[in-house]
Short mmCIF file of N, CA, C and O in Angstrom, two decimals:
data_model
loop_
_atom_site.label_atom_id
_atom_site.label_comp_id
_atom_site.label_asym_id
_atom_site.label_seq_id
_atom_site.Cartn_x
_atom_site.Cartn_y
_atom_site.Cartn_z
N GLN M 118 134.69 77.39 30.67
CA GLN M 118 134.84 78.58 31.52
C GLN M 118 133.17 79.16 31.74
O GLN M 118 132.46 78.75 31.29
N VAL M 119 133.04 79.66 33.13
CA VAL M 119 131.84 79.99 33.50
C VAL M 119 132.33 81.53 33.98
O VAL M 119 133.22 81.83 34.87
N GLN M 120 131.54 82.50 33.62
CA GLN M 120 131.66 83.76 33.79
C GLN M 120 130.43 84.15 35.07
O GLN M 120 129.54 83.79 34.92
N LEU M 121 130.93 84.75 35.94
CA LEU M 121 129.90 85.09 37.00
C LEU M 121 129.78 86.37 37.33
O LEU M 121 130.77 87.29 37.21
N VAL M 122 128.51 87.16 37.33
CA VAL M 122 128.29 88.54 37.38
C VAL M 122 127.49 88.64 38.61
O VAL M 122 126.53 88.33 38.59
N GLU M 123 128.18 89.65 39.58
CA GLU M 123 127.27 89.74 40.67
C GLU M 123 126.34 91.03 40.45
O GLU M 123 126.72 92.12 39.76
N SER M 124 125.24 91.24 41.28
CA SER M 124 124.38 92.54 41.32
C SER M 124 123.83 92.59 42.41
O SER M 124 123.51 91.65 43.24
N GLY M 125 123.26 93.79 42.74
CA GLY M 125 122.31 93.73 43.89
C GLY M 125 123.08 94.62 45.10
O GLY M 125 122.44 94.75 46.03
N GLY M 126 124.20 94.73 45.23
CA GLY M 126 124.86 95.63 46.15
C GLY M 126 124.29 97.16 46.48
O GLY M 126 123.85 97.49 45.47
N GLY M 127 124.57 97.84 47.36
CA GLY M 127 124.50 99.07 47.85
C GLY M 127 124.60 99.20 49.22
O GLY M 127 125.33 98.36 50.02
N SER M 128 123.95 100.33 49.55
CA SER M 128 124.13 100.93 50.99
C SER M 128 123.02 100.73 51.77
O SER M 128 121.61 100.93 51.20
N VAL M 129 122.80 100.37 52.98
CA VAL M 129 121.74 100.22 53.50
C VAL M 129 121.98 100.36 55.18
O VAL M 129 123.07 100.25 55.70
N GLN M 130 120.87 100.59 56.09
CA GLN M 130 121.10 100.94 57.28
C GLN M 130 121.16 99.69 58.48
O GLN M 130 120.61 98.70 57.73
N ALA M 131 121.62 99.70 59.47
CA ALA M 131 121.58 98.45 59.98
C ALA M 131 120.22 98.08 60.50
O ALA M 131 119.56 98.85 60.69
N GLY M 132 120.10 96.88 60.63
CA GLY M 132 118.74 96.15 60.55
C GLY M 132 118.05 96.14 59.60
O GLY M 132 116.92 95.44 59.42
N GLY M 133 118.58 96.57 58.21
CA GLY M 133 117.90 96.52 56.94
C GLY M 133 118.23 95.16 56.34
O GLY M 133 118.99 94.13 56.97
N SER M 134 117.89 95.05 55.05
CA SER M 134 117.82 93.85 54.19
C SER M 134 118.29 94.28 52.88
O SER M 134 118.08 95.09 52.47
N LEU M 135 119.05 93.15 52.36
CA LEU M 135 119.45 93.20 51.03
C LEU M 135 119.83 91.95 50.35
O LEU M 135 120.05 90.87 51.05
N THR M 136 119.37 91.87 49.07
CA THR M 136 119.62 90.59 48.15
C THR M 136 120.75 90.82 46.96
O THR M 136 120.40 91.83 46.30
N VAL M 137 121.68 89.97 47.01
CA VAL M 137 122.39 90.16 46.20
C VAL M 137 122.62 88.99 45.30
O VAL M 137 122.02 87.93 45.46
N SER M 138 122.72 89.19 43.90
CA SER M 138 122.39 88.01 43.00
C SER M 138 123.74 88.00 42.14
O SER M 138 124.72 88.57 41.93
N CYS M 139 123.94 86.58 41.48
CA CYS M 139 125.14 86.17 40.77
C CYS M 139 124.43 85.29 39.76
O CYS M 139 124.15 84.36 39.70
N ASP M 140 124.78 85.92 38.29
CA ASP M 140 124.40 85.17 37.13
C ASP M 140 125.72 84.54 36.67
O ASP M 140 126.84 85.04 36.49
N ALA M 141 125.37 83.24 36.11
CA ALA M 141 126.30 82.32 35.84
C ALA M 141 126.29 82.28 34.10
O ALA M 141 125.11 81.91 33.72
N PHE M 142 127.42 82.72 33.60
CA PHE M 142 126.95 82.40 32.07
C PHE M 142 128.19 81.39 31.54
O PHE M 142 129.39 81.37 31.93
N GLU M 143 127.71 80.19 31.13
CA GLU M 143 128.59 78.97 30.82
C GLU M 143 128.92 78.92 29.58
O GLU M 143 128.27 79.38 28.70
N ASP M 144 130.14 78.45 29.26
CA ASP M 144 130.53 78.33 27.72
C ASP M 144 130.07 76.92 26.96
O ASP M 144 129.76 76.95 26.04
N ARG M 145 129.37 76.11 27.91
CA ARG M 145 128.93 74.85 27.20
C ARG M 145 128.04 74.17 28.53
O ARG M 145 128.25 74.68 29.76
N PRO M 146 126.92 73.68 28.40
CA PRO M 146 126.25 73.00 29.46
C PRO M 146 127.09 72.17 30.41
O PRO M 146 127.97 71.38 30.19
N ARG M 147 126.93 72.19 31.79
CA ARG M 147 127.78 71.51 32.77
C ARG M 147 126.75 71.14 33.75
O ARG M 147 125.51 71.52 33.95
N ARG M 148 127.37 70.19 34.47
CA ARG M 148 126.48 69.49 35.68
C ARG M 148 126.54 70.62 36.66
O ARG M 148 127.39 71.41 36.77
N PRO M 149 125.57 70.65 37.48
CA PRO M 149 125.33 71.41 38.77
C PRO M 149 126.72 71.44 39.60
O PRO M 149 127.32 70.59 39.79
N TYR M 150 127.23 72.59 40.07
CA TYR M 150 128.46 72.52 40.89
C TYR M 150 128.15 73.44 41.89
O TYR M 150 127.21 74.07 42.18
N CYS M 151 129.00 73.22 42.95
CA CYS M 151 128.94 74.04 44.16
C CYS M 151 129.05 75.48 43.77
O CYS M 151 129.91 76.02 43.00
N MET M 152 128.48 76.18 44.79
CA MET M 152 128.58 77.85 44.45
C MET M 152 128.54 78.29 45.80
O MET M 152 127.94 77.74 46.83
N ALA M 153 129.13 79.63 45.93
CA ALA M 153 129.29 80.12 47.37
C ALA M 153 129.31 81.71 47.26
O ALA M 153 129.53 82.20 46.28
N TRP M 154 129.31 82.40 48.50
CA TRP M 154 129.36 83.78 48.69
C TRP M 154 130.54 83.61 49.68
O TRP M 154 130.60 83.25 50.60
N LEU M 155 131.42 84.63 49.38
CA LEU M 155 132.48 84.95 50.36
C LEU M 155 132.67 86.64 50.24
O LEU M 155 132.05 87.18 49.21
N ARG M 156 133.29 87.21 51.10
CA ARG M 156 133.45 88.53 51.17
C ARG M 156 134.86 89.09 51.52
O ARG M 156 135.67 88.18 52.33
N LEU M 157 135.39 90.12 51.08
CA LEU M 157 136.43 90.81 51.57
C LEU M 157 136.36 91.91 52.37
O LEU M 157 135.58 92.76 52.03
N VAL M 158 136.69 91.97 53.40
CA VAL M 158 136.16 92.86 54.60
C VAL M 158 137.66 93.54 54.74
O VAL M 158 138.66 93.06 54.97
N GLN M 159 137.48 94.99 54.44
CA GLN M 159 138.78 95.83 54.69
C GLN M 159 139.26 95.63 55.99
O GLN M 159 138.65 95.68 56.79
N GLY M 160 140.57 95.51 55.83
CA GLY M 160 141.37 95.23 57.01
C GLY M 160 141.27 93.96 57.67
O GLY M 160 142.13 93.66 58.70
N LYS M 161 140.59 92.98 56.87
CA LYS M 161 140.33 91.57 57.86
C LYS M 161 140.67 90.50 56.76
O LYS M 161 140.95 89.55 57.17
N GLY M 162 140.48 91.01 55.56
CA GLY M 162 140.81 89.96 54.69
C GLY M 162 139.57 89.16 54.17
O GLY M 162 138.25 89.69 54.39
N ARG M 163 139.67 87.94 53.74
CA ARG M 163 138.85 87.33 52.82
C ARG M 163 138.06 86.42 53.87
O ARG M 163 138.81 85.69 54.70
N GLU M 164 136.79 86.20 53.91
CA GLU M 164 135.79 85.37 54.63
C GLU M 164 135.02 84.50 53.78
O GLU M 164 134.12 85.01 52.89
N GLY M 165 134.73 83.50 54.20
CA GLY M 165 133.71 82.55 53.79
C GLY M 165 132.31 82.95 54.31
O GLY M 165 132.27 83.41 55.54
N VAL M 166 131.09 83.15 53.55
CA VAL M 166 130.06 83.41 54.11
C VAL M 166 128.84 82.08 54.05
O VAL M 166 128.50 81.94 54.88
N ALA M 167 128.77 81.72 52.73
CA ALA M 167 127.61 80.72 52.60
C ALA M 167 128.00 80.04 51.71
O ALA M 167 128.71 80.54 50.52
N ALA M 168 127.78 78.57 51.29
CA ALA M 168 127.79 77.84 50.02
C ALA M 168 126.69 76.82 50.04
O ALA M 168 125.93 76.72 51.14
N ILE M 169 126.29 76.65 48.63
CA ILE M 169 125.13 75.42 48.55
C ILE M 169 126.00 74.43 47.35
O ILE M 169 126.43 74.93 46.68
N SER M 170 125.85 73.20 47.95
CA SER M 170 126.08 72.15 47.02
C SER M 170 125.20 71.98 45.89
O SER M 170 124.16 72.56 45.65
N PRO M 171 125.77 71.06 44.78
CA PRO M 171 124.76 71.02 43.58
C PRO M 171 123.40 70.22 44.04
O PRO M 171 122.48 70.55 43.34
N ASP M 172 123.47 69.49 45.38
CA ASP M 172 122.06 68.93 45.56
C ASP M 172 121.34 69.87 46.62
O ASP M 172 120.24 69.50 47.03
N GLY M 173 121.80 71.03 46.70
CA GLY M 173 121.13 72.12 47.49
C GLY M 173 121.37 72.19 48.94
O GLY M 173 120.65 72.98 49.68
N ARG M 174 122.17 71.33 49.30
CA ARG M 174 122.62 71.59 50.94
C ARG M 174 123.39 72.82 51.17
O ARG M 174 124.20 73.13 50.39
N THR M 175 123.10 73.49 52.25
CA THR M 175 123.67 74.86 52.36
C THR M 175 124.47 75.03 53.90
O THR M 175 124.16 74.01 54.66
N SER M 176 125.39 75.68 53.84
CA SER M 176 126.19 75.83 54.77
C SER M 176 126.63 77.42 55.12
O SER M 176 126.64 78.00 54.17
N TYR M 177 126.59 77.75 56.53
CA TYR M 177 126.87 79.30 56.49
C TYR M 177 127.93 79.40 57.81
O TYR M 177 128.05 78.69 58.60
N ALA M 178 128.78 80.66 57.71
CA ALA M 178 129.61 81.07 58.53
C ALA M 178 128.69 81.15 59.87
O ALA M 178 127.50 81.87 59.71
N ASP M 179 129.35 81.16 61.16
CA ASP M 179 128.66 81.29 62.18
C ASP M 179 127.86 82.91 62.43
O ASP M 179 127.01 83.21 62.97
N SER M 180 128.73 83.92 62.00
CA SER M 180 128.69 85.15 62.17
C SER M 180 127.15 85.39 61.10
O SER M 180 126.73 86.63 61.47
N VAL M 181 126.83 84.70 60.38
CA VAL M 181 125.71 85.30 59.57
C VAL M 181 124.70 84.16 59.62
O VAL M 181 123.44 84.26 59.02
N LYS M 182 124.85 82.90 60.17
CA LYS M 182 123.65 82.13 60.43
C LYS M 182 122.61 82.62 61.01
O LYS M 182 122.53 83.36 62.13
N GLY M 183 121.40 82.17 60.47
CA GLY M 183 120.34 82.73 61.07
C GLY M 183 119.77 84.32 60.31
O GLY M 183 118.47 84.67 60.80
N ARG M 184 120.56 84.90 59.76
CA ARG M 184 120.42 86.33 59.11
C ARG M 184 120.45 86.28 57.71
O ARG M 184 119.70 87.25 56.94
N PHE M 185 121.41 85.52 57.02
CA PHE M 185 121.68 85.20 55.69
C PHE M 185 120.83 84.00 55.00
O PHE M 185 121.12 82.76 55.82
N THR M 186 120.55 83.84 53.83
CA THR M 186 119.90 82.70 53.28
C THR M 186 120.75 82.54 51.81
O THR M 186 120.28 83.60 50.90
N ILE M 187 121.21 81.63 51.46
CA ILE M 187 121.72 81.26 50.03
C ILE M 187 120.62 80.47 49.66
O ILE M 187 120.45 79.62 50.00
N SER M 188 120.70 80.73 48.27
CA SER M 188 119.51 79.97 47.27
C SER M 188 120.00 80.03 45.75
O SER M 188 120.89 80.89 45.54
N LYS M 189 119.65 79.34 45.06
CA LYS M 189 119.88 79.05 43.76
C LYS M 189 118.62 78.82 42.72
O LYS M 189 117.76 78.00 43.31
N ASP M 190 118.47 79.31 41.73
CA ASP M 190 117.81 79.06 40.60
C ASP M 190 118.28 78.27 39.40
O ASP M 190 119.09 78.97 38.70
N ASN M 191 118.27 76.81 39.37
CA ASN M 191 119.09 76.16 38.61
C ASN M 191 118.74 76.47 36.93
O ASN M 191 119.57 76.48 36.16
N ASP M 192 117.53 76.84 36.84
CA ASP M 192 116.88 77.03 35.33
C ASP M 192 117.66 78.47 34.97
O ASP M 192 118.12 78.71 33.96
N LYS M 193 117.72 79.34 35.75
CA LYS M 193 118.04 80.68 35.66
C LYS M 193 119.59 80.61 35.73
O LYS M 193 120.20 81.66 35.25
N LYS M 194 120.19 79.66 36.42
CA LYS M 194 121.50 79.71 36.77
C LYS M 194 121.97 81.06 37.49
O LYS M 194 122.83 81.73 37.23
N THR M 195 121.26 81.23 38.49
CA THR M 195 121.57 82.69 39.27
C THR M 195 121.60 82.05 40.63
O THR M 195 120.65 81.11 41.17
N LEU M 196 122.43 82.83 41.42
CA LEU M 196 122.78 82.34 42.95
C LEU M 196 122.28 83.72 43.51
O LEU M 196 122.54 84.82 43.10
N TYR M 197 121.56 83.57 44.72
CA TYR M 197 121.12 84.57 45.45
C TYR M 197 121.73 84.40 46.77
O TYR M 197 122.12 83.30 47.40
N LEU M 198 121.92 85.75 47.50
CA LEU M 198 122.15 85.85 48.84
C LEU M 198 121.14 86.96 49.66
O LEU M 198 121.22 88.05 49.14
N ARG M 199 120.15 86.34 50.43
CA ARG M 199 119.37 86.98 51.26
C ARG M 199 120.04 87.44 52.39
O ARG M 199 120.29 86.71 53.40
N MET M 200 120.03 88.84 52.80
CA MET M 200 120.75 89.10 53.88
C MET M 200 119.67 90.17 54.54
O MET M 200 119.23 91.14 54.26
N ASP M 201 119.37 89.52 56.01
CA ASP M 201 118.41 90.12 56.77
C ASP M 201 119.08 90.69 57.96
O ASP M 201 120.38 90.17 58.35
N ASN M 202 118.44 91.69 58.70
CA ASN M 202 119.23 92.17 59.91
C ASN M 202 120.62 92.46 59.75
O ASN M 202 121.49 91.84 60.55
N LEU M 203 120.97 93.35 58.89
CA LEU M 203 122.35 93.63 58.49
C LEU M 203 123.22 94.58 59.65
O LEU M 203 122.49 95.21 60.07
N LYS M 204 124.37 94.07 59.83
CA LYS M 204 125.24 94.85 60.65
C LYS M 204 126.40 95.66 60.17
O LYS M 204 126.64 95.24 59.01
N PRO M 205 126.76 96.82 60.70
CA PRO M 205 127.90 97.37 60.26
C PRO M 205 129.13 96.50 59.78
O PRO M 205 129.83 96.62 58.80
N ASP M 206 129.23 95.25 60.66
CA ASP M 206 130.38 94.06 60.28
C ASP M 206 130.38 93.26 59.10
O ASP M 206 131.10 92.78 58.67
N ASP M 207 129.08 93.81 58.59
CA ASP M 207 128.50 92.94 57.18
C ASP M 207 129.39 93.70 56.18
O ASP M 207 129.22 93.17 54.84
N THR M 208 129.62 95.02 56.20
CA THR M 208 130.41 95.99 55.48
C THR M 208 131.50 95.08 54.59
O THR M 208 132.38 94.71 55.20
N ALA M 209 131.40 94.86 53.14
CA ALA M 209 132.39 94.23 52.57
C ALA M 209 131.98 94.10 50.98
O ALA M 209 130.96 94.62 50.83
N ARG M 210 133.04 93.92 50.33
CA ARG M 210 132.59 93.29 48.95
C ARG M 210 132.51 91.99 48.75
O ARG M 210 133.20 90.96 49.37
N TYR M 211 131.26 91.62 48.42
CA TYR M 211 130.85 90.19 48.23
C TYR M 211 131.08 89.56 46.96
O TYR M 211 130.55 90.36 45.84
N TYR M 212 131.67 88.53 46.79
CA TYR M 212 131.90 87.81 45.69
C TYR M 212 131.23 86.30 45.46
O TYR M 212 131.06 85.78 46.35
N CYS M 213 130.67 86.26 44.36
CA CYS M 213 130.42 84.89 44.12
C CYS M 213 131.28 84.06 43.40
O CYS M 213 132.00 84.51 42.98
N ALA M 214 131.24 82.98 43.87
CA ALA M 214 132.29 81.92 43.61
C ALA M 214 131.67 80.36 42.91
O ALA M 214 130.67 80.19 43.58
N ALA M 215 132.28 79.56 42.24
CA ALA M 215 131.59 78.49 41.55
C ALA M 215 132.81 77.37 41.44
O ALA M 215 133.90 77.77 41.11
N GLU M 216 132.17 76.04 41.44
CA GLU M 216 133.11 74.81 41.22
C GLU M 216 134.22 74.81 42.14
O GLU M 216 135.30 75.45 42.02
N ASN M 217 134.30 74.06 43.16
CA ASN M 217 135.31 73.96 44.17
C ASN M 217 135.53 72.47 44.12
O ASN M 217 134.76 71.44 44.82
N PRO M 218 136.68 71.92 43.85
CA PRO M 218 137.07 70.51 43.59
C PRO M 218 137.42 69.97 45.03
O PRO M 218 137.47 68.57 45.04
N VAL M 219 137.75 71.00 45.84
CA VAL M 219 138.20 70.42 47.24
C VAL M 219 137.02 70.30 48.26
O VAL M 219 136.94 69.20 48.88
N ARG M 220 136.28 71.27 48.40
CA ARG M 220 135.22 71.00 49.38
C ARG M 220 133.98 72.01 49.21
O ARG M 220 134.37 73.11 48.41
N CYS M 221 133.00 71.94 49.68
CA CYS M 221 131.70 72.57 49.32
C CYS M 221 131.19 73.00 50.43
O CYS M 221 129.98 72.12 50.87
N ASP M 222 131.50 74.00 51.10
CA ASP M 222 131.05 74.57 52.41
C ASP M 222 131.34 75.84 52.72
O ASP M 222 132.14 76.40 51.72
N TRP M 223 131.02 76.61 53.67
CA TRP M 223 131.23 78.09 53.52
C TRP M 223 132.84 78.02 54.27
O TRP M 223 133.18 79.30 53.77
N GLN M 224 133.69 77.34 54.43
CA GLN M 224 134.98 77.55 54.81
C GLN M 224 135.84 77.11 53.59
O GLN M 224 137.12 77.32 53.86
N GLY M 225 135.41 76.76 52.40
CA GLY M 225 136.31 76.82 51.19
C GLY M 225 136.57 77.72 50.46
O GLY M 225 135.89 78.92 50.34
N PHE M 226 137.77 77.82 50.01
CA PHE M 226 138.16 78.81 49.31
C PHE M 226 138.65 78.60 47.66
O PHE M 226 139.00 79.41 47.15
N GLU M 227 138.69 77.37 47.49
CA GLU M 227 139.40 76.85 46.29
C GLU M 227 138.53 76.74 45.18
O GLU M 227 138.41 75.71 44.60
N TYR M 228 137.94 77.92 44.81
CA TYR M 228 137.12 77.90 43.72
C TYR M 228 137.63 78.12 42.27
O TYR M 228 138.50 78.79 42.48
N SER M 229 137.16 77.27 41.09
CA SER M 229 137.83 77.56 40.02
C SER M 229 137.26 78.97 39.56
O SER M 229 138.15 79.63 38.55
N TYR M 230 136.13 79.54 39.67
CA TYR M 230 135.62 80.76 39.18
C TYR M 230 135.12 81.61 40.09
O TYR M 230 134.67 81.29 41.00
N TRP M 231 135.34 82.79 39.71
CA TRP M 231 134.88 84.19 40.63
C TRP M 231 134.37 85.15 39.84
O TRP M 231 134.77 85.52 38.51
N GLY M 232 133.62 85.93 40.62
CA GLY M 232 132.95 87.00 39.89
C GLY M 232 133.92 88.19 40.54
O GLY M 232 134.96 88.31 41.11
N GLN M 233 133.18 89.34 39.89
CA GLN M 233 134.08 90.84 40.20
C GLN M 233 133.77 91.41 41.54
O GLN M 233 134.42 92.53 42.09
N GLY M 234 132.77 90.95 42.08
CA GLY M 234 132.36 91.48 43.30
C GLY M 234 131.36 92.63 43.50
O GLY M 234 131.18 93.18 42.26
N THR M 235 130.65 92.55 44.41
CA THR M 235 129.47 93.86 44.72
C THR M 235 129.62 94.33 45.98
O THR M 235 129.68 93.79 47.00
N GLN M 236 129.56 95.54 46.09
CA GLN M 236 129.75 96.37 47.50
C GLN M 236 128.78 96.33 48.13
O GLN M 236 127.59 96.53 47.70
N VAL M 237 128.66 95.99 49.38
CA VAL M 237 127.44 96.00 50.54
C VAL M 237 128.05 96.90 51.57
O VAL M 237 129.13 96.49 52.10
N THR M 238 127.33 98.13 51.86
CA THR M 238 127.84 99.09 52.98
C THR M 238 126.57 99.05 53.98
O THR M 238 125.56 99.38 53.65
N VAL M 239 127.01 98.61 55.00
CA VAL M 239 126.01 98.93 56.17
C VAL M 239 126.19 99.98 57.25
O VAL M 239 127.45 100.18 57.66
N SER M 240 125.51 101.20 57.36
CA SER M 240 125.93 102.20 58.19
C SER M 240 125.02 102.05 59.45
O SER M 240 123.92 101.46 59.36
N SER M 241 125.81 102.43 60.46
CA SER M 241 125.09 102.26 61.88
C SER M 241 124.12 103.48 61.98
O SER M 241 123.99 104.42 61.43
#
């Protein structure tokens, strides 16, 4: 089992920045795995945002490319999402997800583990 706990959400004005974090708590030592950020937009459903592979390759949804940066600290087992130039359309609940046996890119949804999410609200 891997428990994922997100933090760092909040409210920000359009054009501002925010970083959300995800701490992974493992029941036993594991090999590095795919990790990702997805978001649930009210009225629109779930969207992939960004993913990072075990060897550090990243991928992003077109809507966030150039504004968001996904990164991870393997020693701390923490995943980050730096969000710059935020827009009201970025308002959503952001979820951390881990271990995808099917694919590891921003379009994947088949993750074995999910966090509870953290709310990000961007006002105009």
